[in-house]
Short mmCIF file of C-alpha atoms and ligand atoms in Angstrom, two decimals:
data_model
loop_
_atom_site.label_atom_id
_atom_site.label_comp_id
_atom_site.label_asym_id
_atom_site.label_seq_id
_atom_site.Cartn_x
_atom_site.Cartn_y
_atom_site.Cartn_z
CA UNK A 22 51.10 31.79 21.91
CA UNK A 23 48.25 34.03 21.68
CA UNK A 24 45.01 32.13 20.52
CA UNK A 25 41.64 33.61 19.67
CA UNK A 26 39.45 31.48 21.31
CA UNK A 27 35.36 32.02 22.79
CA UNK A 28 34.41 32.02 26.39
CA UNK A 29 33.05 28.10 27.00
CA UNK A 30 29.57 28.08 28.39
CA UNK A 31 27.98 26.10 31.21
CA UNK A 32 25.20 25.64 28.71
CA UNK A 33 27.08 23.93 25.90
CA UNK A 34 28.45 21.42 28.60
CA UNK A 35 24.45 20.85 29.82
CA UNK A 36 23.28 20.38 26.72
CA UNK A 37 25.73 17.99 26.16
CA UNK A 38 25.69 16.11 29.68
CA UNK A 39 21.57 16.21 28.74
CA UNK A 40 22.12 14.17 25.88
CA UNK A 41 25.60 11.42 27.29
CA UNK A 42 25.08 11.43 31.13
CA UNK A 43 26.20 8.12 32.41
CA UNK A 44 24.28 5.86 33.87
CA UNK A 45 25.27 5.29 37.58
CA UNK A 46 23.16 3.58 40.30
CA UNK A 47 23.60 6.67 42.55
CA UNK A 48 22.53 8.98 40.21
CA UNK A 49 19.56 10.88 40.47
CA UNK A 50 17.29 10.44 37.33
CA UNK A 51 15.98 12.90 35.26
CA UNK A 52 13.84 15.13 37.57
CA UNK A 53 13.92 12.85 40.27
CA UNK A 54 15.42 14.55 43.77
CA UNK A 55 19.21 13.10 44.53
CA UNK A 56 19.19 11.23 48.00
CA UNK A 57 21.78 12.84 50.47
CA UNK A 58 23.03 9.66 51.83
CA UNK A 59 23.34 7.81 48.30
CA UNK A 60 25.10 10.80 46.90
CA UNK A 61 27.87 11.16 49.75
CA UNK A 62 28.26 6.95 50.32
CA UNK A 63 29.22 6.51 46.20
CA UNK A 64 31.21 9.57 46.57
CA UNK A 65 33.41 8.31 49.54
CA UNK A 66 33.47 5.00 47.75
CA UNK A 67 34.48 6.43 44.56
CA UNK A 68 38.05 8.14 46.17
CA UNK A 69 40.71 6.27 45.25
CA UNK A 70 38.26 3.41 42.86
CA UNK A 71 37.11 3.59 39.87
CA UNK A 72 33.50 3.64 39.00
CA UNK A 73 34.24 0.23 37.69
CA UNK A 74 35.12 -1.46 40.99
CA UNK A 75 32.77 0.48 42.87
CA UNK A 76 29.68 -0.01 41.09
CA UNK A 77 29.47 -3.37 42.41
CA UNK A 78 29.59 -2.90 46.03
CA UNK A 79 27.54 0.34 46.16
CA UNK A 80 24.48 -1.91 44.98
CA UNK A 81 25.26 -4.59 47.63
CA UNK A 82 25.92 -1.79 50.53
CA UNK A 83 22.88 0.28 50.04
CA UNK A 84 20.74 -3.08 49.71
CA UNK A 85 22.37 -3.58 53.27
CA UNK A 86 22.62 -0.20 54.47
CA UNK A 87 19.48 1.87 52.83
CA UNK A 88 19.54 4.80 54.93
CA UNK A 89 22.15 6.58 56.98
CA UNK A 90 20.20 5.68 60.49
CA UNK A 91 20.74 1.41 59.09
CA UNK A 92 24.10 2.39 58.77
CA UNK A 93 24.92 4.41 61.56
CA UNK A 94 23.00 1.54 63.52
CA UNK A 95 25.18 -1.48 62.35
CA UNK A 96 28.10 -3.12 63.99
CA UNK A 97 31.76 -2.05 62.38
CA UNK A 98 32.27 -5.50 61.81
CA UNK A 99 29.42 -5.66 59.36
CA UNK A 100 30.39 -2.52 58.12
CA UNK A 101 33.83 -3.42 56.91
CA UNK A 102 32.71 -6.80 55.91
CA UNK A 103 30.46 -5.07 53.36
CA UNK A 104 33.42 -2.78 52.58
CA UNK A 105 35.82 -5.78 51.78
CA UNK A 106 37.55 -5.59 48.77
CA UNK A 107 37.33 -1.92 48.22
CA UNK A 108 40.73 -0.97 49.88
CA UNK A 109 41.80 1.75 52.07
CA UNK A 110 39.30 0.45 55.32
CA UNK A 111 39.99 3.92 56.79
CA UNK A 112 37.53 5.41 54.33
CA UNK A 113 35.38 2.65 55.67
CA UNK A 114 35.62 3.79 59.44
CA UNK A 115 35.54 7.07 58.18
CA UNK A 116 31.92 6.15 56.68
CA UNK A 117 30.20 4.68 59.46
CA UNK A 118 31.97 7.56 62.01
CA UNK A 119 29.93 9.94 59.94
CA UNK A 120 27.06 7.82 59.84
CA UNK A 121 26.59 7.93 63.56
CA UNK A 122 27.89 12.01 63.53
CA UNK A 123 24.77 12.57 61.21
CA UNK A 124 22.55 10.52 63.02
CA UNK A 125 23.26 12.73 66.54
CA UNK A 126 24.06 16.02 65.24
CA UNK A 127 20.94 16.56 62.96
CA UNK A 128 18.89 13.52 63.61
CA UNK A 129 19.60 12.03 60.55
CA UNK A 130 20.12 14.85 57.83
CA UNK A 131 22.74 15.86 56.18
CA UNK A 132 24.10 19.58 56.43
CA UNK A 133 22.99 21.07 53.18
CA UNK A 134 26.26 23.35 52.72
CA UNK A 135 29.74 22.87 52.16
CA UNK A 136 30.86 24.12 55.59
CA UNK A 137 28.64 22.51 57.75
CA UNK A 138 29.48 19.06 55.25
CA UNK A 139 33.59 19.57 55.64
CA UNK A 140 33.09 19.38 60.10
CA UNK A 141 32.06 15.60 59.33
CA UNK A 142 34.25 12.81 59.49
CA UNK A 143 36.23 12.06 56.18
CA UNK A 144 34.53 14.50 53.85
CA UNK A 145 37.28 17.05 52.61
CA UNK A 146 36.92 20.01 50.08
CA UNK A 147 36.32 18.11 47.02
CA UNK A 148 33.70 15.26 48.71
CA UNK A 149 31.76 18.57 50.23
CA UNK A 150 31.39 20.47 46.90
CA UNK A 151 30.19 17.56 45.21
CA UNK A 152 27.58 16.72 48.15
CA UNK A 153 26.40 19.86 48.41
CA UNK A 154 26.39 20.64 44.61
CA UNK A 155 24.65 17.35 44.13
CA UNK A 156 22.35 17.21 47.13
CA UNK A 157 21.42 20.05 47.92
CA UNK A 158 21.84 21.97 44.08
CA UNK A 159 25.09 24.49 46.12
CA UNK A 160 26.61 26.46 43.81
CA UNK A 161 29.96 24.57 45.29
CA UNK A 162 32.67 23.46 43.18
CA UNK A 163 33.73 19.96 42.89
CA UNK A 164 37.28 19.99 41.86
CA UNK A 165 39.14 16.47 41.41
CA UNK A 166 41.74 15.06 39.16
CA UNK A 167 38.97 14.87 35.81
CA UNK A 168 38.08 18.59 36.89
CA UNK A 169 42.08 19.43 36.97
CA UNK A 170 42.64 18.35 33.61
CA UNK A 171 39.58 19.37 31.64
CA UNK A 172 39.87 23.41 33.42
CA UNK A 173 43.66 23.13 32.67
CA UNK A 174 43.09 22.53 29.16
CA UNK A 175 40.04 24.63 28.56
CA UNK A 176 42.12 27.76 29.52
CA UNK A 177 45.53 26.32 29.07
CA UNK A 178 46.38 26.98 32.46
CA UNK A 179 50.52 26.36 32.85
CA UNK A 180 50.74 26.88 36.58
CA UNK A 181 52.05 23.64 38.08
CA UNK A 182 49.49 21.68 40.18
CA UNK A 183 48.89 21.84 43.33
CA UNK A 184 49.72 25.97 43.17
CA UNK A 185 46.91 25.59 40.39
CA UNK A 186 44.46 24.66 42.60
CA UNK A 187 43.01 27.75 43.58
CA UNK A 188 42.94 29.34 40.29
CA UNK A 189 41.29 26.36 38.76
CA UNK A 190 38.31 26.51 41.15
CA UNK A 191 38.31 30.08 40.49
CA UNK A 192 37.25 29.26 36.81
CA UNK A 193 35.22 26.54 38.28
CA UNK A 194 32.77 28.94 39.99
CA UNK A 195 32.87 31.20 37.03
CA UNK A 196 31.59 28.93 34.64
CA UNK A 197 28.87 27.28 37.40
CA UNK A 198 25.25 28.10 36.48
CA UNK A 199 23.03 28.97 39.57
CA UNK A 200 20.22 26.93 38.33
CA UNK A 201 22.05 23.55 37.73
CA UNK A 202 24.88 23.47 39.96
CA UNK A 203 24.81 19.41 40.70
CA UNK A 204 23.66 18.27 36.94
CA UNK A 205 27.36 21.13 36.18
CA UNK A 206 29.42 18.99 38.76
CA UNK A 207 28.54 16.04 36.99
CA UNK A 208 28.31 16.86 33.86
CA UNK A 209 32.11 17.91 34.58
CA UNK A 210 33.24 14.78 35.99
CA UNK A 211 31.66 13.10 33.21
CA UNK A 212 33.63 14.95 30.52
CA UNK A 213 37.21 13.91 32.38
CA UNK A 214 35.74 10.37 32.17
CA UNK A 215 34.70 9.97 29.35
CA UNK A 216 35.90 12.55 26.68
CA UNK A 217 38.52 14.65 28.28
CA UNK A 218 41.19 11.43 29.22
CA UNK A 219 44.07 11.86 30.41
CA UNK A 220 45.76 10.10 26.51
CA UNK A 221 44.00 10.70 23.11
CA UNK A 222 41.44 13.14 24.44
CA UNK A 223 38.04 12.92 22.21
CA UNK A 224 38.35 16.76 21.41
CA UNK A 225 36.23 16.22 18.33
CA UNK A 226 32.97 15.01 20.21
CA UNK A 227 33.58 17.16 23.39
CA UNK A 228 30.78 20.40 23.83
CA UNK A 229 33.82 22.85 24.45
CA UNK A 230 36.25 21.95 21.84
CA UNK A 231 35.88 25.44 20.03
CA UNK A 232 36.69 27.23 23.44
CA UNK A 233 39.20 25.34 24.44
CA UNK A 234 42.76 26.64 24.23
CA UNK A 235 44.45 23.46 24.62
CA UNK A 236 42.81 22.16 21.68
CA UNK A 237 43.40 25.25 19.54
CA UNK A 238 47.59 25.12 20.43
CA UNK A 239 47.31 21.05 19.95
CA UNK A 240 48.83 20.90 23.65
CA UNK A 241 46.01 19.08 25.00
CA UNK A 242 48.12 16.55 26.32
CA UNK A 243 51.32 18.37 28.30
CA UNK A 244 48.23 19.81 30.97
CA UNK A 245 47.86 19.28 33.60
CA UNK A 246 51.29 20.65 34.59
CA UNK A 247 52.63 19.42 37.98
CA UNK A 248 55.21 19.81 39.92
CA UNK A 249 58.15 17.45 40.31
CA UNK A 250 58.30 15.16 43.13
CA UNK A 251 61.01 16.24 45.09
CA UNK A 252 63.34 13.17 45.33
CA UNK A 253 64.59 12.36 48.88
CA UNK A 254 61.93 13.98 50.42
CA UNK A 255 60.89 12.32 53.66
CA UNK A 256 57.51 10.35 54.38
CA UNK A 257 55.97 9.29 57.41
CA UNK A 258 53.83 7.28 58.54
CA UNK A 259 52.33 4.76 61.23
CA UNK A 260 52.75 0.94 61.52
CA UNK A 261 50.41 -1.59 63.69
CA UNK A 262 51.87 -4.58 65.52
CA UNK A 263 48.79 -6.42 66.31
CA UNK A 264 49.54 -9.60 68.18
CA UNK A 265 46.94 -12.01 69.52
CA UNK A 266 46.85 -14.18 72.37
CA UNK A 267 47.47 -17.58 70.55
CA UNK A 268 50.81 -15.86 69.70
CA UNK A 269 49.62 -14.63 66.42
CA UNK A 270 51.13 -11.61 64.04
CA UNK A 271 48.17 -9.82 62.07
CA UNK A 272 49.90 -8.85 58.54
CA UNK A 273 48.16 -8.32 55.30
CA UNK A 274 49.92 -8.68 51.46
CA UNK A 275 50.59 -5.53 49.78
CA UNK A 276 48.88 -4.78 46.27
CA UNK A 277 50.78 -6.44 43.50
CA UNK A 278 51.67 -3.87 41.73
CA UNK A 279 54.04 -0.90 43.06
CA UNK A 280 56.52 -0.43 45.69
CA UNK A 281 57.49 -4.10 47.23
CA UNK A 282 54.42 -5.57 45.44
CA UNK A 283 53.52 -8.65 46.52
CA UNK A 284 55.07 -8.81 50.34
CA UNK A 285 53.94 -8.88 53.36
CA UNK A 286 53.25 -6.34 56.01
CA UNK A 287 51.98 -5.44 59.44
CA UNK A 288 49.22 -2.75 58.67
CA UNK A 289 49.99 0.54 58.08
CA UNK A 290 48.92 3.77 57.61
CA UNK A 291 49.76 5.66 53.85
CA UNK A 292 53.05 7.05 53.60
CA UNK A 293 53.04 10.70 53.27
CA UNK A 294 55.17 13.95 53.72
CA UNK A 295 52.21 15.42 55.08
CA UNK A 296 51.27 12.51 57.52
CA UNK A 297 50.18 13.85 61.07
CA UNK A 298 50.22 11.30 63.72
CA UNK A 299 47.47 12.69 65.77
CA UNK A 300 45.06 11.06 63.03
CA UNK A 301 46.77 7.74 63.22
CA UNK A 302 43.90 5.94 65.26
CA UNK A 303 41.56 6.26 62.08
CA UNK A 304 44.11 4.52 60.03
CA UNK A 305 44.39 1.72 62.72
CA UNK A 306 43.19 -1.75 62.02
CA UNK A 307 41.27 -2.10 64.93
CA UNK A 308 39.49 0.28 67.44
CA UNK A 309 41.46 -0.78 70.42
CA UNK A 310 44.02 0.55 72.55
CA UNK A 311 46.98 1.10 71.35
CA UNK A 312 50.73 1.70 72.58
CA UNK A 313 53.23 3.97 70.73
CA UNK A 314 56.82 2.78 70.67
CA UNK A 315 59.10 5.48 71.86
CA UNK A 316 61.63 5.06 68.64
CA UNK A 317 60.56 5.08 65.30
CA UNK A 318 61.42 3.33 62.65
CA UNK A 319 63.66 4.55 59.70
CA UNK A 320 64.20 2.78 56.31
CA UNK A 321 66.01 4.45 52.98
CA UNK A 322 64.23 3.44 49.91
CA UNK A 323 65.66 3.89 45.92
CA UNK A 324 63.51 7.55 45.73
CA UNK A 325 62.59 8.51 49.68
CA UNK A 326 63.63 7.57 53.35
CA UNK A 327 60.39 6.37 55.24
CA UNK A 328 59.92 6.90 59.21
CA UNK A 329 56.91 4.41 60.46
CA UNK A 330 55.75 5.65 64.35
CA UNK A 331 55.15 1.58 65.35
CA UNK A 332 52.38 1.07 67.89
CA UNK A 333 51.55 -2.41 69.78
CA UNK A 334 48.59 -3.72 70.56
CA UNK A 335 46.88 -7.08 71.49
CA UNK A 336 43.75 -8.89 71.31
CA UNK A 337 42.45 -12.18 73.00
CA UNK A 338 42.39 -15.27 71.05
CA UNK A 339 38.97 -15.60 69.05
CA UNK A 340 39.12 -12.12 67.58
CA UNK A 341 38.99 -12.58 63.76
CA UNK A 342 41.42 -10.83 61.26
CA UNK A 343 39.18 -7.71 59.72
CA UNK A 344 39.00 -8.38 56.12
CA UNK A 345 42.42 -8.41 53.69
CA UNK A 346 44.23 -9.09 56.72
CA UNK A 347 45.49 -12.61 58.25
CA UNK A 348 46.70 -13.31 61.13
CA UNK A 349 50.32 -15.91 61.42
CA UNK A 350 51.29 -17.46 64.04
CA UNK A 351 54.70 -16.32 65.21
CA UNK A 352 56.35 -19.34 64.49
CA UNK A 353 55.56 -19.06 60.61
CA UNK A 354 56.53 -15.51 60.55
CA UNK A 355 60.29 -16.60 58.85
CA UNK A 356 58.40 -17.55 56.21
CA UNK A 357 56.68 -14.90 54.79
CA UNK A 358 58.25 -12.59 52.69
CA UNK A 359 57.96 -9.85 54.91
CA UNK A 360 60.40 -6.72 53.52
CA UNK A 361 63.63 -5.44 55.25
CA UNK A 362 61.55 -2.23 56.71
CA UNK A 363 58.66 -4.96 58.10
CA UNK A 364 61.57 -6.73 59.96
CA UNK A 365 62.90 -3.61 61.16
CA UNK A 366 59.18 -2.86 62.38
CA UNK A 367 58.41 -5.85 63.98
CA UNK A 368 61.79 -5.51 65.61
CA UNK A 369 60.87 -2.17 67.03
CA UNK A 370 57.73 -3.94 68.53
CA UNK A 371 59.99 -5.94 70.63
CA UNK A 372 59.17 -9.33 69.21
CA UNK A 373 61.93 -10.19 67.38
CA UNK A 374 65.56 -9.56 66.83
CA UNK A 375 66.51 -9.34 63.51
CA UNK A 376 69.57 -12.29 63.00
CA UNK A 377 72.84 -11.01 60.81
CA UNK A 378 72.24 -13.36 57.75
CA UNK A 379 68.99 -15.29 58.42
CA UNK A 380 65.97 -12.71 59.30
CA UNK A 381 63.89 -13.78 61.67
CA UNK A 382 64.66 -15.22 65.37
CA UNK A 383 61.80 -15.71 68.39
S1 LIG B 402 38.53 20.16 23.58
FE1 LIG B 402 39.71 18.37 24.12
S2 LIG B 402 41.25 19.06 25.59
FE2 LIG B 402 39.70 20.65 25.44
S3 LIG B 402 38.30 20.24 27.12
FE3 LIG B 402 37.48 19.23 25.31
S4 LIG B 402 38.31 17.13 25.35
FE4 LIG B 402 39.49 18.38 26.80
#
């Protein structure tokens, strides 16, 4: 449908972000200049968490970490202590690795471009536009999942994500104002927040609703489009068989909600298509050395079949579980409710053989 509709402005969005900009506690104030190290720790924090969960721990890990040298300085342990409860610890080692980059590349300062940003440790294209948007007022584009949906809808843009990606940072940097690129950013990712949801969008109160083409058709709702999952398609990944020398399993409880919610498991890497196993020591439990098993492991689940590379390692007798994770002595190990594709794991590690009716057998 053809729809006559204005071009939005970067100034209707400031104006607005002006008067609603959220409160965060690694935000900036008015006229005050952003810190480099506050703005990339709350944005590593914030991948995968909601500003909700994170809000909490950012206050207690800068009051324990106030600048990136305290950080890079600190033992791992009281790193991911600090980091507890967040979830995926590989962001964690991902943090302090960066930490200690910063601290011997450039004595302690950031790179103050995207480029320079992305050679870091953990910081991908969306985490380096928004630091160097942010910090150091780039005109870089910060394009995540709120970004996606409020660009798709302001130009109704029908391309299936992820093709869409490139043309929707296209219209990013079209729209960005060279003289607040970092107030733009976040003026953006407040809008997806807060007014442009994902259900019920608040078109009414929202600074571009008279641009917007999505509004105009009343199809806010059917953008973003994305692609189907393709069913059956095969994910990998990388499972940890961390024994200690009491003859103790380490194994942590999946979350509660999704695929075998609830259940055990030795830790493991994220499941992905795209999962490369060179990068498998970051997603490791512990920094120790570890041995791959030659065979994988392959499991058929409902929607995809799963390969987990296992690797073995050990560890003498007072090393602690890192937090989340527990470690159970062998004996107990027939009574946890460890999944099918854990038993076939642990199996693979060559401490068990899995019995015909009964599970488990030392
Ligand atoms: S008008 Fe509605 S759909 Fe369009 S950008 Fe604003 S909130 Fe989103």
């Amino acid at each position: 449908m053809d729809v006559a509709v204005s071009m939005p402005r970067a100034a209707d969005l400031l104006a607005w972000y002006d008067r609603h900009r959220r409160a965060l506690p690694w935000r900036a104030g008015v006229g005050e200049r952003p810190d480099p190290y506050r703005v990339w720790a709350s944005e590593i924090m914030l991948q995968q968490t909601t500003v909700t969960a994170v809000k909490p721990y950012y206050e207690r890990f800068m009051a324990r970490f106030p600048t990136v040298a305290a950080l890079a300085a600190a033992p791992s342990e009281d790193v991911m202590q600090a980091w507890a409860g967040l979830g995926y610890y590989s962001r964690a080692r991902n943090l302090h690795a960066c930490a200690k980059a910063v601290m011997e590349l450039n004595g302690g300062r950031f790179p103050d471009n995207e480029e320079g940003l992305r050679a870091l440790p953990g910081i991908g294209a969306y985490t380096a536009g928004a630091v160097a948007a942010i910090a150091f007022g780039r005109p870089a584009a910060a394009v995540d999942g709120n970004v996606e949906r409020v660009m798709t809808r302001l130009f109704a843009i029908a391309d299936e994500l992820p093709g869409a990606r490139p043309l929707i940072r296209d219209k990013v940097l079209t729209l960005l104002p060279h003289d607040r690129p970092g107030d733009f950013a976040q003026a953006l990712m407040d809008l997806g927040a807060t007014i442009c949801t994902p259900r019920n969008p608040a078109c009414g109160l929202c600074p571009w609703r008279e641009p917007c083409q999505a509004r105009e058709e009343g199809t806010q709702e059917s953008f973003p489009r994305k692609a189907p999952k393709k069913a059956g398609q095969t994910r990998y990944g990388a499972a940890f068989v961390l024994t200690r020398a009491d003859g103790a399993i380490l194994l942590r409880t999946r979350p509660a909600k999704g695929l075998l919610g609830g259940m055990a498991e030795v830790p493991t890497s994220e499941w992905r298509a795209d999962y490369e196993l060179d990068g498998a020591a970051q997603d490791a439990p512990l920094a120790l050395r570890w041995t791959q098993v030659a065979q994988p492991v392959r499991h058929v689940f409902t929607h995809f079949p799963l390969e987990l590379t296992v690797f073995t390692g050990s560890v003498p007798t007072p090393t602690p579980a890192p937090p989340g994770m527990r470690f159970t002595p062998l004996a107990d190990l027939a009574g946890e409710p460890l999944p099918s594709v854990m038993l076939k794991v642990v199996e693979r590690a060559g401490l068990f053989r899995i019995g015909p009716k009964s599970g488990v057998h030392l």
